[in-house]
Amino acid sequence: MFTRGVLATALLLAAAPAASAQAVAQADVQRELQRRIENMRTTGALRVGGTSLPASAVIATLYEQRGFSPVWTEPRGAALLQALESLKRDGLDPDAYHLRQLTAVAPDARSAAELDLLRSVALLTAAQHLRYGRVDAASLRPRRDLDRTIHGTDIVLDAAQLLAMQPAAALESVRPAHFVYRGLADALQRMERLQELGGRPDIPQVRMALDSSGPAVLLLRRRLVLEGDMPVTELRGDSVDAVFDGAMDAGVRRFQHRHALNEDGV
């Protein structure tokens, strides 16, 4: 998994002027992009380093319409890394979008062109997966095509608009807004937080209600905080934590509501 430390290093590398695509003559990068796109049109294949990328007509048309000028600048390239990291909250693995390769420096026209193409493919692939899902429901295989519309009916215009946006805003514009999806994403974050903290504490099967006290109440309070049904400030680390107070009653009712249980606070 891509750690915060590695990400911080990657951001510094991406921002280093000596390693930026802008330090390479733009005309040379354009010629290399043109060569890559024309080769993709001819062979039906696109490779960046040792990675095979989708040979997309959308990618080819986008760069042709731009006169093969690069899409990305270094500040936006660094922002892309952070935007891809945010896919964890959607249950998507950022490494599936070439995250490690996107930290590479670009000291020459060839590597600058490759990095530009890789960034474009990464963002558009992530957008497709947020919009349609990473796995095709019929074949159960990961989606690789980039030739489906996102917002409208013009595939190329959709892609061009996404690439013109800040990466985080582009992904947010296609992230599902349905309450079920948002609820699942929130539940995933809670489960990951629980896992990081060692999992759910086992609660003894005893009746607890307002004004109850004891070790079982303390365990229940910790569980409610871990699940997000009580604020962490309600876990104070003293004897009061073992008392079933009004805050715990509200937390239990919130837990019951989320799980469609009778909201009696017991």
PDB file of C-alpha atoms in Angstrom:
ATOM      1  CA  MET A   1       0.000   0.000   0.000  1.00  0.00           C
ATOM      2  CA  PHE A   2       1.175   3.521  -0.747  1.00  0.00           C
ATOM      3  CA  THR A   3       2.153   4.967   2.659  1.00  0.00           C
ATOM      4  CA  ARG A   4       1.909   8.603   3.709  1.00  0.00           C
ATOM      5  CA  GLY A   5       5.681   8.798   3.921  1.00  0.00           C
ATOM      6  CA  VAL A   6       6.139   7.514   0.393  1.00  0.00           C
ATOM      7  CA  LEU A   7       3.420   9.885  -0.812  1.00  0.00           C
ATOM      8  CA  ALA A   8       5.157  12.865   0.804  1.00  0.00           C
ATOM      9  CA  THR A   9       8.431  11.895  -0.879  1.00  0.00           C
ATOM     10  CA  ALA A  10       6.621  11.453  -4.172  1.00  0.00           C
ATOM     11  CA  LEU A  11       5.112  14.914  -3.917  1.00  0.00           C
ATOM     12  CA  LEU A  12       8.547  16.419  -3.343  1.00  0.00           C
ATOM     13  CA  LEU A  13       9.939  14.564  -6.330  1.00  0.00           C
ATOM     14  CA  ALA A  14       7.005  15.614  -8.497  1.00  0.00           C
ATOM     15  CA  ALA A  15       7.560  19.235  -7.554  1.00  0.00           C
ATOM     16  CA  ALA A  16      11.328  19.263  -8.176  1.00  0.00           C
ATOM     17  CA  PRO A  17      11.988  21.746 -11.010  1.00  0.00           C
ATOM     18  CA  ALA A  18      15.004  19.837 -12.324  1.00  0.00           C
ATOM     19  CA  ALA A  19      12.865  16.723 -12.749  1.00  0.00           C
ATOM     20  CA  SER A  20       9.770  18.350 -14.226  1.00  0.00           C
ATOM     21  CA  ALA A  21       8.356  17.826 -17.706  1.00  0.00           C
ATOM     22  CA  GLN A  22       8.400  21.610 -18.045  1.00  0.00           C
ATOM     23  CA  ALA A  23      12.220  21.505 -17.861  1.00  0.00           C
ATOM     24  CA  VAL A  24      12.209  19.538 -21.115  1.00  0.00           C
ATOM     25  CA  ALA A  25      11.702  21.462 -24.354  1.00  0.00           C
ATOM     26  CA  GLN A  26       7.965  21.385 -25.070  1.00  0.00           C
ATOM     27  CA  ALA A  27       8.517  20.907 -28.784  1.00  0.00           C
ATOM     28  CA  ASP A  28      10.461  17.708 -28.084  1.00  0.00           C
ATOM     29  CA  VAL A  29       7.709  16.428 -25.795  1.00  0.00           C
ATOM     30  CA  GLN A  30       5.081  17.220 -28.435  1.00  0.00           C
ATOM     31  CA  ARG A  31       7.007  15.278 -31.064  1.00  0.00           C
ATOM     32  CA  GLU A  32       7.313  12.306 -28.734  1.00  0.00           C
ATOM     33  CA  LEU A  33       3.605  12.441 -27.897  1.00  0.00           C
ATOM     34  CA  GLN A  34       2.768  12.589 -31.597  1.00  0.00           C
ATOM     35  CA  ARG A  35       4.975   9.576 -32.249  1.00  0.00           C
ATOM     36  CA  ARG A  36       3.313   7.619 -29.436  1.00  0.00           C
ATOM     37  CA  ILE A  37      -0.222   8.483 -30.516  1.00  0.00           C
ATOM     38  CA  GLU A  38       0.427   7.726 -34.191  1.00  0.00           C
ATOM     39  CA  ASN A  39       2.008   4.406 -33.228  1.00  0.00           C
ATOM     40  CA  MET A  40      -1.047   3.599 -31.095  1.00  0.00           C
ATOM     41  CA  ARG A  41      -3.324   4.381 -34.038  1.00  0.00           C
ATOM     42  CA  THR A  42      -1.280   2.028 -36.224  1.00  0.00           C
ATOM     43  CA  THR A  43      -0.644  -0.878 -33.859  1.00  0.00           C
ATOM     44  CA  GLY A  44      -3.646  -0.655 -31.555  1.00  0.00           C
ATOM     45  CA  ALA A  45      -1.299  -0.777 -28.566  1.00  0.00           C
ATOM     46  CA  LEU A  46       0.035   1.762 -26.074  1.00  0.00           C
ATOM     47  CA  ARG A  47       2.926   0.965 -23.749  1.00  0.00           C
ATOM     48  CA  VAL A  48       4.540   3.217 -21.177  1.00  0.00           C
ATOM     49  CA  GLY A  49       7.729   1.680 -19.890  1.00  0.00           C
ATOM     50  CA  GLY A  50       6.780  -1.920 -19.240  1.00  0.00           C
ATOM     51  CA  THR A  51       3.086  -1.139 -18.713  1.00  0.00           C
ATOM     52  CA  SER A  52       0.409  -1.857 -21.291  1.00  0.00           C
ATOM     53  CA  LEU A  53      -2.262   0.874 -21.297  1.00  0.00           C
ATOM     54  CA  PRO A  54      -5.687   0.890 -22.952  1.00  0.00           C
ATOM     55  CA  ALA A  55      -5.300   1.822 -26.645  1.00  0.00           C
ATOM     56  CA  SER A  56      -8.067   4.366 -26.442  1.00  0.00           C
ATOM     57  CA  ALA A  57      -9.461   6.340 -29.355  1.00  0.00           C
ATOM     58  CA  VAL A  58     -10.452   8.980 -26.798  1.00  0.00           C
ATOM     59  CA  ILE A  59      -6.842   9.460 -25.668  1.00  0.00           C
ATOM     60  CA  ALA A  60      -5.648   9.615 -29.270  1.00  0.00           C
ATOM     61  CA  THR A  61      -8.288  12.172 -30.291  1.00  0.00           C
ATOM     62  CA  LEU A  62      -7.650  14.331 -27.218  1.00  0.00           C
ATOM     63  CA  TYR A  63      -3.954  14.684 -27.935  1.00  0.00           C
ATOM     64  CA  GLU A  64      -4.534  15.171 -31.667  1.00  0.00           C
ATOM     65  CA  GLN A  65      -6.966  18.001 -30.965  1.00  0.00           C
ATOM     66  CA  ARG A  66      -4.377  19.618 -28.691  1.00  0.00           C
ATOM     67  CA  GLY A  67      -1.702  19.443 -31.386  1.00  0.00           C
ATOM     68  CA  PHE A  68       0.008  16.865 -29.143  1.00  0.00           C
ATOM     69  CA  SER A  69       0.829  19.448 -26.474  1.00  0.00           C
ATOM     70  CA  PRO A  70       1.153  18.001 -22.935  1.00  0.00           C
ATOM     71  CA  VAL A  71      -1.971  17.944 -20.761  1.00  0.00           C
ATOM     72  CA  TRP A  72      -0.212  18.095 -17.408  1.00  0.00           C
ATOM     73  CA  THR A  73       1.879  20.564 -15.449  1.00  0.00           C
ATOM     74  CA  GLU A  74       3.800  19.539 -12.340  1.00  0.00           C
ATOM     75  CA  PRO A  75       1.475  21.167  -9.755  1.00  0.00           C
ATOM     76  CA  ARG A  76      -1.458  19.272 -11.256  1.00  0.00           C
ATOM     77  CA  GLY A  77       0.639  16.120 -11.455  1.00  0.00           C
ATOM     78  CA  ALA A  78       1.291  16.291  -7.712  1.00  0.00           C
ATOM     79  CA  ALA A  79      -2.418  16.970  -7.113  1.00  0.00           C
ATOM     80  CA  LEU A  80      -3.252  13.845  -9.113  1.00  0.00           C
ATOM     81  CA  LEU A  81      -1.313  11.687  -6.640  1.00  0.00           C
ATOM     82  CA  GLN A  82      -3.405  13.031  -3.782  1.00  0.00           C
ATOM     83  CA  ALA A  83      -6.649  12.615  -5.727  1.00  0.00           C
ATOM     84  CA  LEU A  84      -5.829   8.986  -6.493  1.00  0.00           C
ATOM     85  CA  GLU A  85      -5.055   8.373  -2.831  1.00  0.00           C
ATOM     86  CA  SER A  86      -8.625   9.506  -2.044  1.00  0.00           C
ATOM     87  CA  LEU A  87      -9.963   6.495  -3.966  1.00  0.00           C
ATOM     88  CA  LYS A  88      -9.345   4.392  -0.861  1.00  0.00           C
ATOM     89  CA  ARG A  89     -12.574   5.774   0.561  1.00  0.00           C
ATOM     90  CA  ASP A  90     -14.399   4.294  -2.435  1.00  0.00           C
ATOM     91  CA  GLY A  91     -12.896   0.857  -1.884  1.00  0.00           C
ATOM     92  CA  LEU A  92     -10.538   1.283  -4.849  1.00  0.00           C
ATOM     93  CA  ASP A  93      -6.815   0.571  -4.681  1.00  0.00           C
ATOM     94  CA  PRO A  94      -4.797   3.650  -5.736  1.00  0.00           C
ATOM     95  CA  ASP A  95      -2.004   1.375  -6.960  1.00  0.00           C
ATOM     96  CA  ALA A  96      -4.398   0.077  -9.648  1.00  0.00           C
ATOM     97  CA  TYR A  97      -4.038   3.510 -11.286  1.00  0.00           C
ATOM     98  CA  HIS A  98      -0.241   3.387 -11.699  1.00  0.00           C
ATOM     99  CA  LEU A  99       0.352   5.438  -8.545  1.00  0.00           C
ATOM    100  CA  ARG A 100       3.952   4.368  -8.086  1.00  0.00           C
ATOM    101  CA  GLN A 101       4.869   4.995 -11.711  1.00  0.00           C
ATOM    102  CA  LEU A 102       3.320   8.445 -11.488  1.00  0.00           C
ATOM    103  CA  THR A 103       6.017   9.454  -9.006  1.00  0.00           C
ATOM    104  CA  ALA A 104       8.710   9.081 -11.676  1.00  0.00           C
ATOM    105  CA  VAL A 105      10.803  12.053 -12.736  1.00  0.00           C
ATOM    106  CA  ALA A 106      10.860  13.119 -16.386  1.00  0.00           C
ATOM    107  CA  PRO A 107      14.386  14.245 -17.374  1.00  0.00           C
ATOM    108  CA  ASP A 108      13.902  13.858 -21.125  1.00  0.00           C
ATOM    109  CA  ALA A 109      11.230  14.155 -23.803  1.00  0.00           C
ATOM    110  CA  ARG A 110      10.483  10.449 -23.915  1.00  0.00           C
ATOM    111  CA  SER A 111       9.880  10.077 -20.184  1.00  0.00           C
ATOM    112  CA  ALA A 112       7.953  13.375 -20.080  1.00  0.00           C
ATOM    113  CA  ALA A 113       5.632  12.171 -22.837  1.00  0.00           C
ATOM    114  CA  GLU A 114       5.160   8.819 -21.124  1.00  0.00           C
ATOM    115  CA  LEU A 115       4.381  10.480 -17.801  1.00  0.00           C
ATOM    116  CA  ASP A 116       1.848  12.794 -19.449  1.00  0.00           C
ATOM    117  CA  LEU A 117       0.052   9.883 -21.108  1.00  0.00           C
ATOM    118  CA  LEU A 118       0.119   7.843 -17.921  1.00  0.00           C
ATOM    119  CA  ARG A 119      -1.420  10.689 -15.923  1.00  0.00           C
ATOM    120  CA  SER A 120      -4.211  11.147 -18.450  1.00  0.00           C
ATOM    121  CA  VAL A 121      -4.986   7.422 -18.546  1.00  0.00           C
ATOM    122  CA  ALA A 122      -4.895   7.171 -14.737  1.00  0.00           C
ATOM    123  CA  LEU A 123      -7.370   9.997 -14.183  1.00  0.00           C
ATOM    124  CA  LEU A 124      -9.777   8.890 -16.915  1.00  0.00           C
ATOM    125  CA  THR A 125      -9.640   5.257 -15.777  1.00  0.00           C
ATOM    126  CA  ALA A 126     -10.396   6.269 -12.187  1.00  0.00           C
ATOM    127  CA  ALA A 127     -13.308   8.392 -13.417  1.00  0.00           C
ATOM    128  CA  GLN A 128     -14.681   5.472 -15.430  1.00  0.00           C
ATOM    129  CA  HIS A 129     -14.431   3.180 -12.413  1.00  0.00           C
ATOM    130  CA  LEU A 130     -16.182   5.650 -10.136  1.00  0.00           C
ATOM    131  CA  ARG A 131     -18.940   6.100 -12.709  1.00  0.00           C
ATOM    132  CA  TYR A 132     -19.441   2.493 -13.839  1.00  0.00           C
ATOM    133  CA  GLY A 133     -17.557   0.322 -11.336  1.00  0.00           C
ATOM    134  CA  ARG A 134     -14.123  -1.264 -11.631  1.00  0.00           C
ATOM    135  CA  VAL A 135     -15.432  -4.714 -12.505  1.00  0.00           C
ATOM    136  CA  ASP A 136     -17.703  -5.445 -15.455  1.00  0.00           C
ATOM    137  CA  ALA A 137     -20.871  -7.091 -14.121  1.00  0.00           C
ATOM    138  CA  ALA A 138     -21.156  -9.486 -17.073  1.00  0.00           C
ATOM    139  CA  SER A 139     -17.561 -10.695 -17.460  1.00  0.00           C
ATOM    140  CA  LEU A 140     -16.432 -10.077 -13.845  1.00  0.00           C
ATOM    141  CA  ARG A 141     -13.210  -8.674 -15.253  1.00  0.00           C
ATOM    142  CA  PRO A 142     -11.680  -5.269 -14.464  1.00  0.00           C
ATOM    143  CA  ARG A 143     -12.766  -2.542 -16.884  1.00  0.00           C
ATOM    144  CA  ARG A 144      -9.984  -1.120 -19.050  1.00  0.00           C
ATOM    145  CA  ASP A 145     -11.854   0.791 -21.741  1.00  0.00           C
ATOM    146  CA  LEU A 146     -12.009   4.586 -21.599  1.00  0.00           C
ATOM    147  CA  ASP A 147     -14.600   5.022 -24.324  1.00  0.00           C
ATOM    148  CA  ARG A 148     -17.776   5.463 -22.301  1.00  0.00           C
ATOM    149  CA  THR A 149     -19.418   8.806 -21.632  1.00  0.00           C
ATOM    150  CA  ILE A 150     -19.225  10.308 -18.161  1.00  0.00           C
ATOM    151  CA  HIS A 151     -21.442  13.382 -18.063  1.00  0.00           C
ATOM    152  CA  GLY A 152     -22.914  13.805 -21.551  1.00  0.00           C
ATOM    153  CA  THR A 153     -23.037  12.183 -24.953  1.00  0.00           C
ATOM    154  CA  ASP A 154     -19.705  13.399 -26.373  1.00  0.00           C
ATOM    155  CA  ILE A 155     -17.017  11.031 -25.093  1.00  0.00           C
ATOM    156  CA  VAL A 156     -14.057  13.185 -26.110  1.00  0.00           C
ATOM    157  CA  LEU A 157     -15.603  16.368 -24.703  1.00  0.00           C
ATOM    158  CA  ASP A 158     -16.310  14.564 -21.420  1.00  0.00           C
ATOM    159  CA  ALA A 159     -12.697  13.436 -21.172  1.00  0.00           C
ATOM    160  CA  ALA A 160     -11.322  16.852 -22.130  1.00  0.00           C
ATOM    161  CA  GLN A 161     -13.418  18.544 -19.447  1.00  0.00           C
ATOM    162  CA  LEU A 162     -12.255  16.084 -16.784  1.00  0.00           C
ATOM    163  CA  LEU A 163      -8.603  16.574 -17.735  1.00  0.00           C
ATOM    164  CA  ALA A 164      -9.013  20.356 -17.602  1.00  0.00           C
ATOM    165  CA  MET A 165     -10.247  20.220 -13.994  1.00  0.00           C
ATOM    166  CA  GLN A 166      -8.220  19.889 -10.853  1.00  0.00           C
ATOM    167  CA  PRO A 167      -7.871  16.118 -10.317  1.00  0.00           C
ATOM    168  CA  ALA A 168      -9.733  16.009  -6.991  1.00  0.00           C
ATOM    169  CA  ALA A 169     -12.623  18.026  -8.434  1.00  0.00           C
ATOM    170  CA  ALA A 170     -12.707  15.822 -11.537  1.00  0.00           C
ATOM    171  CA  LEU A 171     -13.074  12.649  -9.477  1.00  0.00           C
ATOM    172  CA  GLU A 172     -15.596  14.234  -7.129  1.00  0.00           C
ATOM    173  CA  SER A 173     -17.728  15.243 -10.124  1.00  0.00           C
ATOM    174  CA  VAL A 174     -18.215  11.575 -11.064  1.00  0.00           C
ATOM    175  CA  ARG A 175     -18.293  10.062  -7.567  1.00  0.00           C
ATOM    176  CA  PRO A 176     -21.814   8.674  -6.995  1.00  0.00           C
ATOM    177  CA  ALA A 177     -23.983  10.909  -4.809  1.00  0.00           C
ATOM    178  CA  HIS A 178     -26.610   8.255  -4.031  1.00  0.00           C
ATOM    179  CA  PHE A 179     -27.193   7.918  -0.295  1.00  0.00           C
ATOM    180  CA  VAL A 180     -26.618   4.146  -0.407  1.00  0.00           C
ATOM    181  CA  TYR A 181     -23.193   4.609  -2.015  1.00  0.00           C
ATOM    182  CA  ARG A 182     -22.243   7.320   0.475  1.00  0.00           C
ATOM    183  CA  GLY A 183     -23.435   5.132   3.327  1.00  0.00           C
ATOM    184  CA  LEU A 184     -21.326   2.214   2.105  1.00  0.00           C
ATOM    185  CA  ALA A 185     -18.279   4.479   1.749  1.00  0.00           C
ATOM    186  CA  ASP A 186     -18.779   5.771   5.299  1.00  0.00           C
ATOM    187  CA  ALA A 187     -19.177   2.205   6.581  1.00  0.00           C
ATOM    188  CA  LEU A 188     -15.941   1.207   4.844  1.00  0.00           C
ATOM    189  CA  GLN A 189     -14.084   4.042   6.566  1.00  0.00           C
ATOM    190  CA  ARG A 190     -15.497   2.963   9.928  1.00  0.00           C
ATOM    191  CA  MET A 191     -14.452  -0.648   9.321  1.00  0.00           C
ATOM    192  CA  GLU A 192     -10.932   0.408   8.351  1.00  0.00           C
ATOM    193  CA  ARG A 193     -10.686   2.593  11.447  1.00  0.00           C
ATOM    194  CA  LEU A 194     -11.843  -0.329  13.587  1.00  0.00           C
ATOM    195  CA  GLN A 195      -9.248  -2.591  12.007  1.00  0.00           C
ATOM    196  CA  GLU A 196      -6.479  -0.074  12.655  1.00  0.00           C
ATOM    197  CA  LEU A 197      -7.492   0.086  16.323  1.00  0.00           C
ATOM    198  CA  GLY A 198      -7.562  -3.669  16.787  1.00  0.00           C
ATOM    199  CA  GLY A 199     -11.166  -4.469  15.920  1.00  0.00           C
ATOM    200  CA  ARG A 200     -14.431  -4.295  17.816  1.00  0.00           C
ATOM    201  CA  PRO A 201     -14.290  -5.071  21.532  1.00  0.00           C
ATOM    202  CA  ASP A 202     -16.472  -8.003  22.580  1.00  0.00           C
ATOM    203  CA  ILE A 203     -19.437  -6.790  24.639  1.00  0.00           C
ATOM    204  CA  PRO A 204     -20.812  -9.089  27.388  1.00  0.00           C
ATOM    205  CA  GLN A 205     -24.436 -10.024  26.834  1.00  0.00           C
ATOM    206  CA  VAL A 206     -25.874  -8.114  29.773  1.00  0.00           C
ATOM    207  CA  ARG A 207     -28.712  -5.596  29.856  1.00  0.00           C
ATOM    208  CA  MET A 208     -27.486  -1.999  29.942  1.00  0.00           C
ATOM    209  CA  ALA A 209     -29.515   1.193  30.025  1.00  0.00           C
ATOM    210  CA  LEU A 210     -29.376   4.747  31.358  1.00  0.00           C
ATOM    211  CA  ASP A 211     -27.539   4.914  34.736  1.00  0.00           C
ATOM    212  CA  SER A 212     -26.008   1.422  34.404  1.00  0.00           C
ATOM    213  CA  SER A 213     -22.320   1.189  35.295  1.00  0.00           C
ATOM    214  CA  GLY A 214     -19.458  -1.271  35.208  1.00  0.00           C
ATOM    215  CA  PRO A 215     -16.854  -2.813  32.878  1.00  0.00           C
ATOM    216  CA  ALA A 216     -19.454  -3.761  30.242  1.00  0.00           C
ATOM    217  CA  VAL A 217     -20.543  -0.133  29.977  1.00  0.00           C
ATOM    218  CA  LEU A 218     -16.937   0.933  29.407  1.00  0.00           C
ATOM    219  CA  LEU A 219     -16.568  -1.609  26.600  1.00  0.00           C
ATOM    220  CA  LEU A 220     -19.826  -0.455  25.038  1.00  0.00           C
ATOM    221  CA  ARG A 221     -18.714   3.188  25.202  1.00  0.00           C
ATOM    222  CA  ARG A 222     -15.455   2.314  23.415  1.00  0.00           C
ATOM    223  CA  ARG A 223     -17.352   0.412  20.742  1.00  0.00           C
ATOM    224  CA  LEU A 224     -19.757   3.314  20.133  1.00  0.00           C
ATOM    225  CA  VAL A 225     -16.820   5.703  19.767  1.00  0.00           C
ATOM    226  CA  LEU A 226     -15.028   3.343  17.367  1.00  0.00           C
ATOM    227  CA  GLU A 227     -18.170   2.955  15.247  1.00  0.00           C
ATOM    228  CA  GLY A 228     -18.681   6.719  15.067  1.00  0.00           C
ATOM    229  CA  ASP A 229     -21.900   6.761  17.094  1.00  0.00           C
ATOM    230  CA  MET A 230     -20.272   8.847  19.831  1.00  0.00           C
ATOM    231  CA  PRO A 231     -17.590  11.536  19.507  1.00  0.00           C
ATOM    232  CA  VAL A 232     -14.119  10.563  20.657  1.00  0.00           C
ATOM    233  CA  THR A 233     -14.328  13.329  23.281  1.00  0.00           C
ATOM    234  CA  GLU A 234     -16.816  11.115  25.156  1.00  0.00           C
ATOM    235  CA  LEU A 235     -13.992   8.659  25.886  1.00  0.00           C
ATOM    236  CA  ARG A 236     -12.281  10.552  28.671  1.00  0.00           C
ATOM    237  CA  GLY A 237     -10.115   7.866  30.260  1.00  0.00           C
ATOM    238  CA  ASP A 238     -11.579   8.119  33.773  1.00  0.00           C
ATOM    239  CA  SER A 239     -14.213   6.362  35.917  1.00  0.00           C
ATOM    240  CA  VAL A 240     -17.024   8.318  34.260  1.00  0.00           C
ATOM    241  CA  ASP A 241     -16.459   6.248  31.108  1.00  0.00           C
ATOM    242  CA  ALA A 242     -17.950   3.253  32.929  1.00  0.00           C
ATOM    243  CA  VAL A 243     -21.261   5.080  33.534  1.00  0.00           C
ATOM    244  CA  PHE A 244     -24.142   4.829  31.051  1.00  0.00           C
ATOM    245  CA  ASP A 245     -24.945   8.549  30.794  1.00  0.00           C
ATOM    246  CA  GLY A 246     -27.043  10.667  28.457  1.00  0.00           C
ATOM    247  CA  ALA A 247     -24.318  10.780  25.805  1.00  0.00           C
ATOM    248  CA  MET A 248     -24.203   6.979  25.762  1.00  0.00           C
ATOM    249  CA  ASP A 249     -27.964   6.778  25.548  1.00  0.00           C
ATOM    250  CA  ALA A 250     -27.865   9.026  22.462  1.00  0.00           C
ATOM    251  CA  GLY A 251     -25.024   6.934  21.003  1.00  0.00           C
ATOM    252  CA  VAL A 252     -26.902   3.666  21.508  1.00  0.00           C
ATOM    253  CA  ARG A 253     -30.010   5.140  19.869  1.00  0.00           C
ATOM    254  CA  ARG A 254     -27.894   6.338  16.960  1.00  0.00           C
ATOM    255  CA  PHE A 255     -26.430   2.834  16.583  1.00  0.00           C
ATOM    256  CA  GLN A 256     -29.916   1.323  16.728  1.00  0.00           C
ATOM    257  CA  HIS A 257     -31.191   3.746  14.110  1.00  0.00           C
ATOM    258  CA  ARG A 258     -28.339   2.922  11.717  1.00  0.00           C
ATOM    259  CA  HIS A 259     -29.101  -0.779  12.033  1.00  0.00           C
ATOM    260  CA  ALA A 260     -32.904  -0.411  11.785  1.00  0.00           C
ATOM    261  CA  LEU A 261     -33.381  -1.565  15.379  1.00  0.00           C
ATOM    262  CA  ASN A 262     -35.909  -0.419  17.944  1.00  0.00           C
ATOM    263  CA  GLU A 263     -34.519   2.918  19.202  1.00  0.00           C
ATOM    264  CA  ASP A 264     -35.067   2.394  22.919  1.00  0.00           C
ATOM    265  CA  GLY A 265     -31.511   3.063  24.138  1.00  0.00           C
ATOM    266  CA  VAL A 266     -31.277  -0.376  25.778  1.00  0.00           C
TER     267      VAL A 266
END
